[in-house]
JSON list of C-alpha atoms in Angstrom, two decimals:
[
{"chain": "A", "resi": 1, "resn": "UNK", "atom": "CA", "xyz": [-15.21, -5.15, 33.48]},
{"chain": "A", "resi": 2, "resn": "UNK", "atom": "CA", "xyz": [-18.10, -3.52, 31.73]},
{"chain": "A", "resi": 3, "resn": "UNK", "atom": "CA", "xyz": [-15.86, -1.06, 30.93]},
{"chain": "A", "resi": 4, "resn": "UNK", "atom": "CA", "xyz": [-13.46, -3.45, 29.06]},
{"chain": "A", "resi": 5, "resn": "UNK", "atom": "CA", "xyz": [-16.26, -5.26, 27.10]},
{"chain": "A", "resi": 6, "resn": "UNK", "atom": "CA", "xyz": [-17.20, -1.53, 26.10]},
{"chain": "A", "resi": 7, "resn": "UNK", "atom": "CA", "xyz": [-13.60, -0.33, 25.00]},
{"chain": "A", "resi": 8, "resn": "UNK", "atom": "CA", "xyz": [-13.13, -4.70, 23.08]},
{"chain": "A", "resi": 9, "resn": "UNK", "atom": "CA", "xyz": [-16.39, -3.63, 21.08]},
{"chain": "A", "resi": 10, "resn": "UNK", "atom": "CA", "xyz": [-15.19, -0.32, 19.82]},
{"chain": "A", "resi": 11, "resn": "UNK", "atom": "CA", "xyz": [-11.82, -1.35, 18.73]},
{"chain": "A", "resi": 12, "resn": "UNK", "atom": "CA", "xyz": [-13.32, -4.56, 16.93]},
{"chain": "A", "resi": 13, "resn": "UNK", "atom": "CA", "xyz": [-16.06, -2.67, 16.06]},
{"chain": "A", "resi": 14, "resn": "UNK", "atom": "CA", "xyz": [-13.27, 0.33, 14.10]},
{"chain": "A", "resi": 15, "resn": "UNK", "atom": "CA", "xyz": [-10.96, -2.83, 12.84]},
{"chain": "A", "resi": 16, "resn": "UNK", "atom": "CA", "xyz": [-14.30, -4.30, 10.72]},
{"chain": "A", "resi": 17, "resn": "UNK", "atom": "CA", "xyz": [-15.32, -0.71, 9.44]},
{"chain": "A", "resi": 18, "resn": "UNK", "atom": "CA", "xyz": [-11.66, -0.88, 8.42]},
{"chain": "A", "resi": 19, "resn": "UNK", "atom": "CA", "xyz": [-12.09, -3.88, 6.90]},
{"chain": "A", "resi": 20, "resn": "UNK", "atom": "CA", "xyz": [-14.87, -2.76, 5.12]},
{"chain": "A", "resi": 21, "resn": "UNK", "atom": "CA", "xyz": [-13.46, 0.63, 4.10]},
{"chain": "A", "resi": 22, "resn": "UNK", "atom": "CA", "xyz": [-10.26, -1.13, 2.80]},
{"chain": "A", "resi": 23, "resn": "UNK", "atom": "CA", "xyz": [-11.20, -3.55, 0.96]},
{"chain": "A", "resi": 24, "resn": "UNK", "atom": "CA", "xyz": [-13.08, -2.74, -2.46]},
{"chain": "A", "resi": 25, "resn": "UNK", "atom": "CA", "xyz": [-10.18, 0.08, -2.35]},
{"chain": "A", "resi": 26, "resn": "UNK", "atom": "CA", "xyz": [-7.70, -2.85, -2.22]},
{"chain": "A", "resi": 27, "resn": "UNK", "atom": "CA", "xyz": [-9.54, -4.84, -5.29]},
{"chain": "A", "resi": 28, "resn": "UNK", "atom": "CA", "xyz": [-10.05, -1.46, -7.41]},
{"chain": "A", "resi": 29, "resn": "UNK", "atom": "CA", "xyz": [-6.59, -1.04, -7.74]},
{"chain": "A", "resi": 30, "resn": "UNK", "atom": "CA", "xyz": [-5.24, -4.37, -8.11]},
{"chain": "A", "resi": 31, "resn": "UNK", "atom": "CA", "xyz": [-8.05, -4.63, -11.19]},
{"chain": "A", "resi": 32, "resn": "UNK", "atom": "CA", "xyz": [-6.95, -1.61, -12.55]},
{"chain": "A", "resi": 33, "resn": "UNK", "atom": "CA", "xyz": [-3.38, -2.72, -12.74]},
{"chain": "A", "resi": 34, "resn": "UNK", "atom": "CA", "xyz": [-4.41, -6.12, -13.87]},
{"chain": "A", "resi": 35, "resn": "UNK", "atom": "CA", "xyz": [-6.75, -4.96, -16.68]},
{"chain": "A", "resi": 36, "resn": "UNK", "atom": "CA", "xyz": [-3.15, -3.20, -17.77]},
{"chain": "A", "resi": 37, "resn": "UNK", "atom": "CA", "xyz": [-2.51, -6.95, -19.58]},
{"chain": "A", "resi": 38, "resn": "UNK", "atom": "CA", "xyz": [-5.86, -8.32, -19.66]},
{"chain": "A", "resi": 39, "resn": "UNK", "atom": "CA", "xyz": [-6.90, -5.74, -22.15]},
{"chain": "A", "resi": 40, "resn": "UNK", "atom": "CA", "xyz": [-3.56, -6.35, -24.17]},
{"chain": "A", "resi": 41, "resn": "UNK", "atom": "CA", "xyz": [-3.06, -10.08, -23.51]},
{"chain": "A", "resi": 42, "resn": "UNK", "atom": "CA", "xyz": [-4.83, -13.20, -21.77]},
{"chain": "A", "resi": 43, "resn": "UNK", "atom": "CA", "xyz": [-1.71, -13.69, -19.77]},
{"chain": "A", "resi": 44, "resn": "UNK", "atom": "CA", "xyz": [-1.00, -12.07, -16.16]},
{"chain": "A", "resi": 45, "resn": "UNK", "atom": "CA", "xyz": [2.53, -12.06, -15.54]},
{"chain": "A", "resi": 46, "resn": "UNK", "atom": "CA", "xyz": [3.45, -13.76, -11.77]},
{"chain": "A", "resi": 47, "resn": "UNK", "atom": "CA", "xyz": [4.59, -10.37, -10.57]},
{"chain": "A", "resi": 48, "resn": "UNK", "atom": "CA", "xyz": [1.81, -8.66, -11.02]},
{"chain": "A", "resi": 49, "resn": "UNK", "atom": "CA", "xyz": [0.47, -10.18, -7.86]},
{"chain": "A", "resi": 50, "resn": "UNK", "atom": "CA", "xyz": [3.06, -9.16, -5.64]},
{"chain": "A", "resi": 51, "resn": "UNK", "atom": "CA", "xyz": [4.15, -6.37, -3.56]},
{"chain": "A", "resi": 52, "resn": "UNK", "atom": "CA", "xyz": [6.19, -4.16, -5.75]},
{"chain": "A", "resi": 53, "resn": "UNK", "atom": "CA", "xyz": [9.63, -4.93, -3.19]},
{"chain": "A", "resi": 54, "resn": "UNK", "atom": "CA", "xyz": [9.73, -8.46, -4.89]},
{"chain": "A", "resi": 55, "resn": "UNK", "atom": "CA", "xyz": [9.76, -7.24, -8.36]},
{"chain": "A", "resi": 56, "resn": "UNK", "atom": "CA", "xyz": [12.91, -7.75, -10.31]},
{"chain": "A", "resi": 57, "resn": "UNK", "atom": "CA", "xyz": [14.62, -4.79, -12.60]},
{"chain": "A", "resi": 58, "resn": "UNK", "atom": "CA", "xyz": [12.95, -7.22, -16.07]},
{"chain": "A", "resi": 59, "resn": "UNK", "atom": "CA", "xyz": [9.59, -6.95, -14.13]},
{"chain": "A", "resi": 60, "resn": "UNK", "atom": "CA", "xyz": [9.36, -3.05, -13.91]},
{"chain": "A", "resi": 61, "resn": "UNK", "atom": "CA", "xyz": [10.67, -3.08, -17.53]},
{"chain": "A", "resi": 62, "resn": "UNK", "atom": "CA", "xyz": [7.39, -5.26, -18.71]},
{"chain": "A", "resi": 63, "resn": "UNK", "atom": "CA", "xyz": [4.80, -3.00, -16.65]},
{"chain": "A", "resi": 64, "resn": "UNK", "atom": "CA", "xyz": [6.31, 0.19, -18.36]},
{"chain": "A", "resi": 65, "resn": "UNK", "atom": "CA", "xyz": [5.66, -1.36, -21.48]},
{"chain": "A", "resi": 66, "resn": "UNK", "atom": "CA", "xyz": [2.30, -2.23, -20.64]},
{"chain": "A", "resi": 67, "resn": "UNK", "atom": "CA", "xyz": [1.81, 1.32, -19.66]},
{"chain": "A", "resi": 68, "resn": "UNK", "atom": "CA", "xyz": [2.54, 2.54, -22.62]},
{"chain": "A", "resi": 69, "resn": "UNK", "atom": "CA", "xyz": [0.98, 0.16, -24.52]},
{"chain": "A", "resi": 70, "resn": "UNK", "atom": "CA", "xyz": [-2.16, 0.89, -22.79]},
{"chain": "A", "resi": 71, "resn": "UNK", "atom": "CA", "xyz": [-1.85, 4.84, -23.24]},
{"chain": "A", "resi": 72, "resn": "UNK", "atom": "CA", "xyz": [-1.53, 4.36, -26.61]},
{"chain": "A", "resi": 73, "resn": "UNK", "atom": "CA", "xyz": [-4.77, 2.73, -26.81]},
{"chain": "A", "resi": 74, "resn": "UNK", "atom": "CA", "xyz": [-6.87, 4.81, -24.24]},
{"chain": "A", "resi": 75, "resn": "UNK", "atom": "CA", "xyz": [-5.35, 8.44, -26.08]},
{"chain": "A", "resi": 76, "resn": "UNK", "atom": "CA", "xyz": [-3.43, 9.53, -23.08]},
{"chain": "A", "resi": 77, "resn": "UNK", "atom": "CA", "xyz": [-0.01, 10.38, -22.56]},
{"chain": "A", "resi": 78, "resn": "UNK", "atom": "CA", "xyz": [2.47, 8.33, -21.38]},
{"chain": "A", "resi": 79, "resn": "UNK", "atom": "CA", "xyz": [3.84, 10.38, -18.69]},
{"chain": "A", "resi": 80, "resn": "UNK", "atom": "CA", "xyz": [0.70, 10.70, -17.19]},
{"chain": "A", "resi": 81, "resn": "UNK", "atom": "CA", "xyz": [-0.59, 7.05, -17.38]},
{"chain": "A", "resi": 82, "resn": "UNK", "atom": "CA", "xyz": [2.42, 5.92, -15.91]},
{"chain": "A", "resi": 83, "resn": "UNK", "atom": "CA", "xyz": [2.48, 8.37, -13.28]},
{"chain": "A", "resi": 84, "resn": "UNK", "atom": "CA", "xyz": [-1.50, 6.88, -12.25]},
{"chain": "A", "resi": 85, "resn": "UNK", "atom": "CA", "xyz": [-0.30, 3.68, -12.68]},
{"chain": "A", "resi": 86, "resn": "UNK", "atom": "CA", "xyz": [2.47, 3.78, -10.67]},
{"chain": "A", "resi": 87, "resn": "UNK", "atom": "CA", "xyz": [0.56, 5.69, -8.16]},
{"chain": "A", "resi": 88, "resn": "UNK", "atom": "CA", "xyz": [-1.70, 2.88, -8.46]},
{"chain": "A", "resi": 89, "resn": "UNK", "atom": "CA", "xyz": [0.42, 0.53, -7.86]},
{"chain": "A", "resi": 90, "resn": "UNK", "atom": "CA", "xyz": [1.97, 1.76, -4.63]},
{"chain": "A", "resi": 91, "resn": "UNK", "atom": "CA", "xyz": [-1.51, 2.19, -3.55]},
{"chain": "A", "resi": 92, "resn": "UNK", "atom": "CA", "xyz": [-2.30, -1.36, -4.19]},
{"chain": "A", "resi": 93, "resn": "UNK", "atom": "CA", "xyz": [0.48, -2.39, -1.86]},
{"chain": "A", "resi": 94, "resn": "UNK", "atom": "CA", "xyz": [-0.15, 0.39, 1.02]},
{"chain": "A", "resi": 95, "resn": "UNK", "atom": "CA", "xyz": [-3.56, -1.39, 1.24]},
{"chain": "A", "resi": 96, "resn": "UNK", "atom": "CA", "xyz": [-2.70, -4.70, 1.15]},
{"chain": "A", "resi": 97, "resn": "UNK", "atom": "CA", "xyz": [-0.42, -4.12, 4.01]},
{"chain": "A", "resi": 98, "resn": "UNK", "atom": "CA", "xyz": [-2.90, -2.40, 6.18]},
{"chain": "A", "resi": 99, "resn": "UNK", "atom": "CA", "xyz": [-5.28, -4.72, 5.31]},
{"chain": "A", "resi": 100, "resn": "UNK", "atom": "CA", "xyz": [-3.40, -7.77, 6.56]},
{"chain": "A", "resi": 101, "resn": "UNK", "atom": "CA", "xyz": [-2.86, -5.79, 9.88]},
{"chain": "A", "resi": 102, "resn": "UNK", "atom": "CA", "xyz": [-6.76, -5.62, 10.37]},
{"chain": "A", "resi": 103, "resn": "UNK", "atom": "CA", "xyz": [-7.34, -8.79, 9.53]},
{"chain": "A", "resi": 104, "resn": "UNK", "atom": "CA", "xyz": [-4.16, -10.08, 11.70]},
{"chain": "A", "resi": 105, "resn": "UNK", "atom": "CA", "xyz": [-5.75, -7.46, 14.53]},
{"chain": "A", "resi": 106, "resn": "UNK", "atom": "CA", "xyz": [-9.27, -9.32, 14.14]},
{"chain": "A", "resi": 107, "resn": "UNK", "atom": "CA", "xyz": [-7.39, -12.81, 15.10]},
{"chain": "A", "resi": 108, "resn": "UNK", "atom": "CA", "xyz": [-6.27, -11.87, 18.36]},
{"chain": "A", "resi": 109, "resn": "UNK", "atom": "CA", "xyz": [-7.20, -11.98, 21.45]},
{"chain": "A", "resi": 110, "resn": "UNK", "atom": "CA", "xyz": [-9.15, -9.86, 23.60]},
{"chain": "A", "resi": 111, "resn": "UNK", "atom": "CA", "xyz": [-6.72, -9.43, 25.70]},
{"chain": "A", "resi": 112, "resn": "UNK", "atom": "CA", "xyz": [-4.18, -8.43, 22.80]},
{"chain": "A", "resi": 113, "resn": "UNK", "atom": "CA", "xyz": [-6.77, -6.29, 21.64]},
{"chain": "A", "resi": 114, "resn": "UNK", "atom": "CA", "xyz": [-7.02, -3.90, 24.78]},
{"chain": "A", "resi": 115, "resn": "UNK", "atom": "CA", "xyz": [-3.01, -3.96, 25.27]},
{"chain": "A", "resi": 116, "resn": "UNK", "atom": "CA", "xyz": [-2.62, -3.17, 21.70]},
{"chain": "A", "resi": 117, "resn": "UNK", "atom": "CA", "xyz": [-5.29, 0.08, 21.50]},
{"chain": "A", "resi": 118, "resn": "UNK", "atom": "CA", "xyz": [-3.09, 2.54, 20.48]},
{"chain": "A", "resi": 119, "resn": "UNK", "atom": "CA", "xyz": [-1.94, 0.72, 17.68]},
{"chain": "A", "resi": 120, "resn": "UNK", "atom": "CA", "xyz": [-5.01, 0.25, 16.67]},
{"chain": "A", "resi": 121, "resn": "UNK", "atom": "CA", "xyz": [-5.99, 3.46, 16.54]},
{"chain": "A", "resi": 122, "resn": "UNK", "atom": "CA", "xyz": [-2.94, 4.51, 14.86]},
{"chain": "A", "resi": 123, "resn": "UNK", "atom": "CA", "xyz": [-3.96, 2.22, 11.92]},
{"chain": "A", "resi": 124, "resn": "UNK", "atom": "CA", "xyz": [-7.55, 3.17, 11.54]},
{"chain": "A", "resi": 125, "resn": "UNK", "atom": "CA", "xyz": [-6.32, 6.78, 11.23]},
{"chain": "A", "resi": 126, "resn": "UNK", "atom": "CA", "xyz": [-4.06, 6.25, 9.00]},
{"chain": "A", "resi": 127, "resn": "UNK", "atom": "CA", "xyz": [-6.06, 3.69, 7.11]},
{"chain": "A", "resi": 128, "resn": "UNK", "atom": "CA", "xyz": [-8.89, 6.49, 6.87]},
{"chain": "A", "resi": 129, "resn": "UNK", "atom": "CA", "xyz": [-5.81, 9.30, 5.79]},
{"chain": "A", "resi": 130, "resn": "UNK", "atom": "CA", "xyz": [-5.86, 10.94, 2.58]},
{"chain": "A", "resi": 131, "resn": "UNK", "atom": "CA", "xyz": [-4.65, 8.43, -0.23]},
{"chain": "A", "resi": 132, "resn": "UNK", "atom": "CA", "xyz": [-1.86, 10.29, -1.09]},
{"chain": "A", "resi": 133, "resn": "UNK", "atom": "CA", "xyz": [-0.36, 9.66, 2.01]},
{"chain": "A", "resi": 134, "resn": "UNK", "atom": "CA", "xyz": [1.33, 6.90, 3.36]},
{"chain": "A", "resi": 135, "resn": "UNK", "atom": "CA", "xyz": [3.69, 6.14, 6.50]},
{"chain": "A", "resi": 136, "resn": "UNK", "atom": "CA", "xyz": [6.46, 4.54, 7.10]},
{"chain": "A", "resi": 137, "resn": "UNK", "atom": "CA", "xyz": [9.12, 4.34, 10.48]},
{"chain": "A", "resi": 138, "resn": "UNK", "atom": "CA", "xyz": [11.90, 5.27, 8.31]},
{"chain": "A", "resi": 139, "resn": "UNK", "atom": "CA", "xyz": [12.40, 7.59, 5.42]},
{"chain": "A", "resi": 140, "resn": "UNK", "atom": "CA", "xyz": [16.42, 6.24, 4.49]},
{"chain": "A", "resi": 141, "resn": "UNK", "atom": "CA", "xyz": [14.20, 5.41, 1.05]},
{"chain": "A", "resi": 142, "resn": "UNK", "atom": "CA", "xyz": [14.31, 8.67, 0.57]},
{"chain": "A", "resi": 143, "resn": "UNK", "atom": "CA", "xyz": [18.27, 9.10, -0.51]},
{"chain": "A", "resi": 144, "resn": "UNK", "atom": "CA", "xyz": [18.34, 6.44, -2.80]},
{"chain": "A", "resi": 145, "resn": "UNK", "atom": "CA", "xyz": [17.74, 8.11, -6.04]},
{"chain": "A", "resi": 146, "resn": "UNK", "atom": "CA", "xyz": [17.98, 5.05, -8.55]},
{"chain": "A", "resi": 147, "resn": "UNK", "atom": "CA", "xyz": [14.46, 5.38, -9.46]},
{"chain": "A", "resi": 148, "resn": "UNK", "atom": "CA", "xyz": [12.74, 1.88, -9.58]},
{"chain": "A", "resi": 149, "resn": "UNK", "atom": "CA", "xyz": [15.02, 0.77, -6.27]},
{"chain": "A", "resi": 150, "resn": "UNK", "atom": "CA", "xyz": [13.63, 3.87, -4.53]},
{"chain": "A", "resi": 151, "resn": "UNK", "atom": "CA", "xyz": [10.21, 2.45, -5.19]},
{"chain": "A", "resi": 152, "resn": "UNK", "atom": "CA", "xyz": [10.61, -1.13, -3.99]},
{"chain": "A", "resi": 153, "resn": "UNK", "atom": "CA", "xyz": [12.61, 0.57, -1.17]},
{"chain": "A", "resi": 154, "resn": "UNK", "atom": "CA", "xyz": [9.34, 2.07, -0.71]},
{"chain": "A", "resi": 155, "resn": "UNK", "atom": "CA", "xyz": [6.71, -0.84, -0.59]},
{"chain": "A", "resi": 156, "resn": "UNK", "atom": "CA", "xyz": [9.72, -2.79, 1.86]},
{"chain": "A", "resi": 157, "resn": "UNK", "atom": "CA", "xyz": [9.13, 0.67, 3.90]},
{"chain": "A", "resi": 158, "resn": "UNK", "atom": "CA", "xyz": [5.15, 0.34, 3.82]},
{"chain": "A", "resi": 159, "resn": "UNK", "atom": "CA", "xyz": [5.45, -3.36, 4.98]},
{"chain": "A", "resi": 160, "resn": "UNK", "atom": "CA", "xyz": [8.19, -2.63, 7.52]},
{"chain": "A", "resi": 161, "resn": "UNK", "atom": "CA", "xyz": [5.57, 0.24, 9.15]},
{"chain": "A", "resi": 162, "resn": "UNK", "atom": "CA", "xyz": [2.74, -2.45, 8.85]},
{"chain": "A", "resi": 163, "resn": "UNK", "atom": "CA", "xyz": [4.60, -5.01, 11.06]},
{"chain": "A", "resi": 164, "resn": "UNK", "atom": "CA", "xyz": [5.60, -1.98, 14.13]},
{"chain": "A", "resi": 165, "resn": "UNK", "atom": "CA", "xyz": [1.67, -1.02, 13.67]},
{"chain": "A", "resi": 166, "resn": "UNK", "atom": "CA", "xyz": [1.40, -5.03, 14.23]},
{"chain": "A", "resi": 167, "resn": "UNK", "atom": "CA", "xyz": [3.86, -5.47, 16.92]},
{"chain": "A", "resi": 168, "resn": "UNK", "atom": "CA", "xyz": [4.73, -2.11, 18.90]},
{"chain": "A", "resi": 169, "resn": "UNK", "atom": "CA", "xyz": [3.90, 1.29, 18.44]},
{"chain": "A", "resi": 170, "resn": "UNK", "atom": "CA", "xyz": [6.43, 3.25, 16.23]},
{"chain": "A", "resi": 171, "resn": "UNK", "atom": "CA", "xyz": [8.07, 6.06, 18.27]},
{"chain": "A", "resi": 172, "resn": "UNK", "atom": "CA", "xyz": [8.59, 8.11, 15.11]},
{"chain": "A", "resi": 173, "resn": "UNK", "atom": "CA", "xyz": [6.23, 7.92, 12.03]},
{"chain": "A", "resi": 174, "resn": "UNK", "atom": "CA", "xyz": [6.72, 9.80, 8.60]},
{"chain": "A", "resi": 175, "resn": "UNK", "atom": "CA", "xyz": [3.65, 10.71, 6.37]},
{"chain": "A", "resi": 176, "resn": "UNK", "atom": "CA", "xyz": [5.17, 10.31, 2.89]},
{"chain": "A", "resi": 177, "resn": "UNK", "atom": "CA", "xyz": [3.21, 11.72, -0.31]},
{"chain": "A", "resi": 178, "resn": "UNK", "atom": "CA", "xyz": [2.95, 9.40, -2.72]},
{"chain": "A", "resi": 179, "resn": "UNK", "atom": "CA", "xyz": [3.11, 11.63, -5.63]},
{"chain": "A", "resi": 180, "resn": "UNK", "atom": "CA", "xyz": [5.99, 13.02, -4.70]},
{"chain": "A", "resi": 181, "resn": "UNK", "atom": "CA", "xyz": [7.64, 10.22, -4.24]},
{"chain": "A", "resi": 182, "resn": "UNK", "atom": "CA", "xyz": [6.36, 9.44, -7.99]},
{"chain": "A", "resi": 183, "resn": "UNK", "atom": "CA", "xyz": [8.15, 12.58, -9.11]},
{"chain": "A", "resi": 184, "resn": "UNK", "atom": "CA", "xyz": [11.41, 11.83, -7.31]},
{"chain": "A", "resi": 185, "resn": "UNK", "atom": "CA", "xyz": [11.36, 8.46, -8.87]},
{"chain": "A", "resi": 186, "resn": "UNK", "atom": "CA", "xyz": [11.23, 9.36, -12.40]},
{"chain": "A", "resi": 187, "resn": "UNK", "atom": "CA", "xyz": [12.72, 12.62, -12.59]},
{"chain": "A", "resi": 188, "resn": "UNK", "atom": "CA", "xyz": [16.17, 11.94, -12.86]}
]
């Protein structure tokens, strides 16, 4: 029993450090891509706020414009503040997924808690990866080459992962780059 009060406090004890970790990631780079219209514009667009799955073909259109807009008046390329925007973005939505899952994880039960260890522990490791990399169950994502579909395809991926992390341990996990993934987007 000791034992089990031991093992309850670690995992809820590696799911707050999470929380803590994730977090001000989380809100740096949904102000980042926010300040993309506030420095332009008073208005936020509705998208903005969600994952990048729900946003439609006009939506994608506006943000490249805002990109550009906004390398224009910071002196950078293009090419390279849409890339780090981009990158930003899919950032923005890896983190809000494995946020959710901590704070979903924090909600349960003890009990819950102790069956579900391994997933845990899956989650703070990857939630403590590299940024570059993200994971996902299933890389099918991958063969789509339509650009802008490839990237929602992505996020749906992220959020798919999130929910096995959630639910059941994936058998098979992929660690994706997420520059890459920039690359095979917009190189067509």
């Amino acid at each position: 029993m000791e034992e089990e009060q031991m093992l309850l406090g670690m995992l809820v004890f590696k799911l707050v450090e999470s929380l803590k970790y994730l977090q001000p990631l989380f809100f740096q780079k949904a102000e980042f891509i926010k300040n993309l219209w506030l420095e332009k514009d008073e208005d936020l667009p509705n998208f903005v706020e969600k994952f990048m799955m729900y946003w439609m073909a006009d939506d994608y259109d506006a943000f490249c414009q805002q990109v550009k807009a906004w390398a224009d008046n910071h002196s950078q390329l293009y090419e390279e503040a849409f890339e780090d925007c981009v990158k930003t973005l899919i950032l923005r939505d890896k983190q809000a997924y494995l946020l959710g899952i901590v704070k979903k994880f924090l909600d349960e039960s003890d009990e819950t808690l102790l069956i579900k260890q391994s997933n845990i522990q899956q989650l703070c490791n990857e939630i403590g990866d590299y940024d570059d990399v993200i994971y996902v169950n299933d890389n099918s994502f991958e063969q789509t080459h339509e650009g802008f579909e490839q990237l929602k395809k992505l996020s749906m991926a992220m959020c798919q992962h999130a929910q096995y992390l959630l639910t059941y341990l994936p058998t098979k996990v992929f660690k994706i780059s997420v520059s890459e993934q920039i690359t095979n987007a917009k190189g067509e």
